[in-house]
CSV table of C-alpha atoms and ligand atoms in Angstrom, one decimal:
chain,number,residue,atom,x,y,z
D,1,MET,CA,-7.4,19.2,20.7
D,2,SER,CA,-9.3,17.0,18.2
D,3,THR,CA,-8.9,13.0,17.8
D,4,ILE,CA,-8.9,10.3,15.2
D,5,LEU,CA,-9.3,6.5,16.5
D,6,TRP,CA,-6.5,4.3,15.3
D,7,GLN,CA,-8.0,0.8,16.2
D,8,GLY,CA,-10.0,2.5,19.0
D,9,ARG,CA,-6.9,4.5,20.1
D,10,PRO,CA,-7.4,8.2,20.3
D,11,ILE,CA,-4.7,10.0,18.4
D,12,PRO,CA,-4.6,13.8,18.7
D,13,PHE,CA,-4.3,16.0,15.3
D,14,HIS,CA,-3.9,19.5,14.2
D,15,PRO,CA,-6.4,21.0,11.9
D,16,GLY,CA,-5.5,20.5,8.3
D,17,GLU,CA,-2.9,17.3,9.3
D,18,SER,CA,-3.1,14.3,7.2
D,19,LEU,CA,-3.8,10.9,8.9
D,20,ALA,CA,-0.4,9.7,8.2
D,21,SER,CA,1.2,12.7,9.9
D,22,ALA,CA,-1.0,12.3,12.9
D,23,LEU,CA,-0.2,8.4,13.0
D,24,ILE,CA,3.7,9.2,12.8
D,25,ARG,CA,3.5,11.9,15.3
D,26,ALA,CA,2.0,9.4,17.8
D,27,GLY,CA,4.3,6.9,17.2
D,28,VAL,CA,2.4,4.7,14.7
D,29,LEU,CA,4.8,3.7,11.8
D,30,ILE,CA,3.6,0.4,10.6
D,31,LEU,CA,0.1,0.7,9.1
D,32,GLY,CA,-1.0,-2.7,8.1
D,33,GLN,CA,0.2,-5.5,6.1
D,34,ALA,CA,0.6,-5.8,2.3
D,35,PRO,CA,-0.5,-8.9,0.6
D,36,THR,CA,3.4,-9.7,0.2
D,37,GLY,CA,3.7,-9.7,3.9
D,38,GLN,CA,5.6,-6.6,4.1
D,39,PRO,CA,4.6,-3.7,6.5
D,40,ARG,CA,2.5,-1.0,5.1
D,41,ALA,CA,4.1,2.5,5.9
D,42,VAL,CA,4.5,5.9,4.7
D,43,PHE,CA,6.9,6.0,2.0
D,44,CYS,CA,6.5,8.5,-0.7
D,45,GLY,CA,4.2,11.1,1.0
D,46,ILE,CA,2.5,12.2,-2.0
D,47,GLY,CA,0.1,9.5,-3.1
D,48,GLN,CA,2.0,7.4,-5.5
D,49,CYS,CA,3.0,4.3,-3.5
D,50,GLN,CA,0.1,3.2,-1.8
D,51,GLY,CA,2.2,2.0,1.0
D,52,CYS,CA,0.0,3.8,3.4
D,53,LEU,CA,-3.2,2.2,2.7
D,54,VAL,CA,-5.6,2.3,5.5
D,55,ARG,CA,-9.6,1.6,6.1
D,56,VAL,CA,-11.7,4.6,6.9
D,57,GLY,CA,-15.3,3.7,7.1
D,58,GLY,CA,-14.9,0.4,5.2
D,59,ARG,CA,-12.7,2.0,2.2
D,60,LEU,CA,-9.5,2.3,1.4
D,61,VAL,CA,-7.6,5.4,1.4
D,62,GLU,CA,-3.9,6.8,1.4
D,63,ALA,CA,-3.2,8.1,4.8
D,64,CYS,CA,-0.6,10.7,3.3
D,65,LEU,CA,-3.5,12.5,1.5
D,66,THR,CA,-6.7,12.0,3.8
D,67,PRO,CA,-7.1,14.9,6.0
D,68,CYS,CA,-8.0,14.2,9.8
D,69,ARG,CA,-11.6,14.9,10.8
D,70,THR,CA,-12.8,14.4,14.4
D,71,GLY,CA,-13.9,10.8,15.4
D,72,MET,CA,-12.4,9.2,12.0
D,73,ASP,CA,-12.0,5.5,13.0
D,74,VAL,CA,-9.2,4.5,11.2
D,75,PHE,CA,-7.8,0.8,10.8
D,76,PRO,CA,-5.1,-1.0,9.4
D,77,GLU,CA,-5.2,-2.4,5.8
D,78,ASP,CA,-4.6,-6.1,6.9
D,79,GLY,CA,-7.8,-8.0,5.6
D,80,GLU,CA,-9.3,-8.3,8.8
D,81,HIS,CA,-11.7,-5.1,8.4
D,82,ASP,CA,-13.3,-6.0,5.0
D,83,VAL,CA,-16.8,-5.1,4.7
S,101,LIG,S1,3.0,7.4,1.4
S,101,LIG,FE1,2.9,6.9,-0.7
S,101,LIG,S2,0.7,6.9,-1.0
S,101,LIG,FE2,0.9,7.4,0.9
């Protein structure tokens, strides 16, 4: 099975699976911290709430809309990985 990397941890995914789905299935429910201090997490699942923002290659993406690709390096959106 192919994997993405969540903070360096390999997370397996199925073909066509979103980042959110793969992360949730692996038990990763908190995806970072919003400016308000609230934890980021999947809420709407359709790209509307921005609750699932994560960083991939220095860019912010919605985990619920972004398909996994082998070797994707994914980080929480907590301001620590700004480029
Ligand atoms: S869960 Fe709402 S935008 Fe992804």
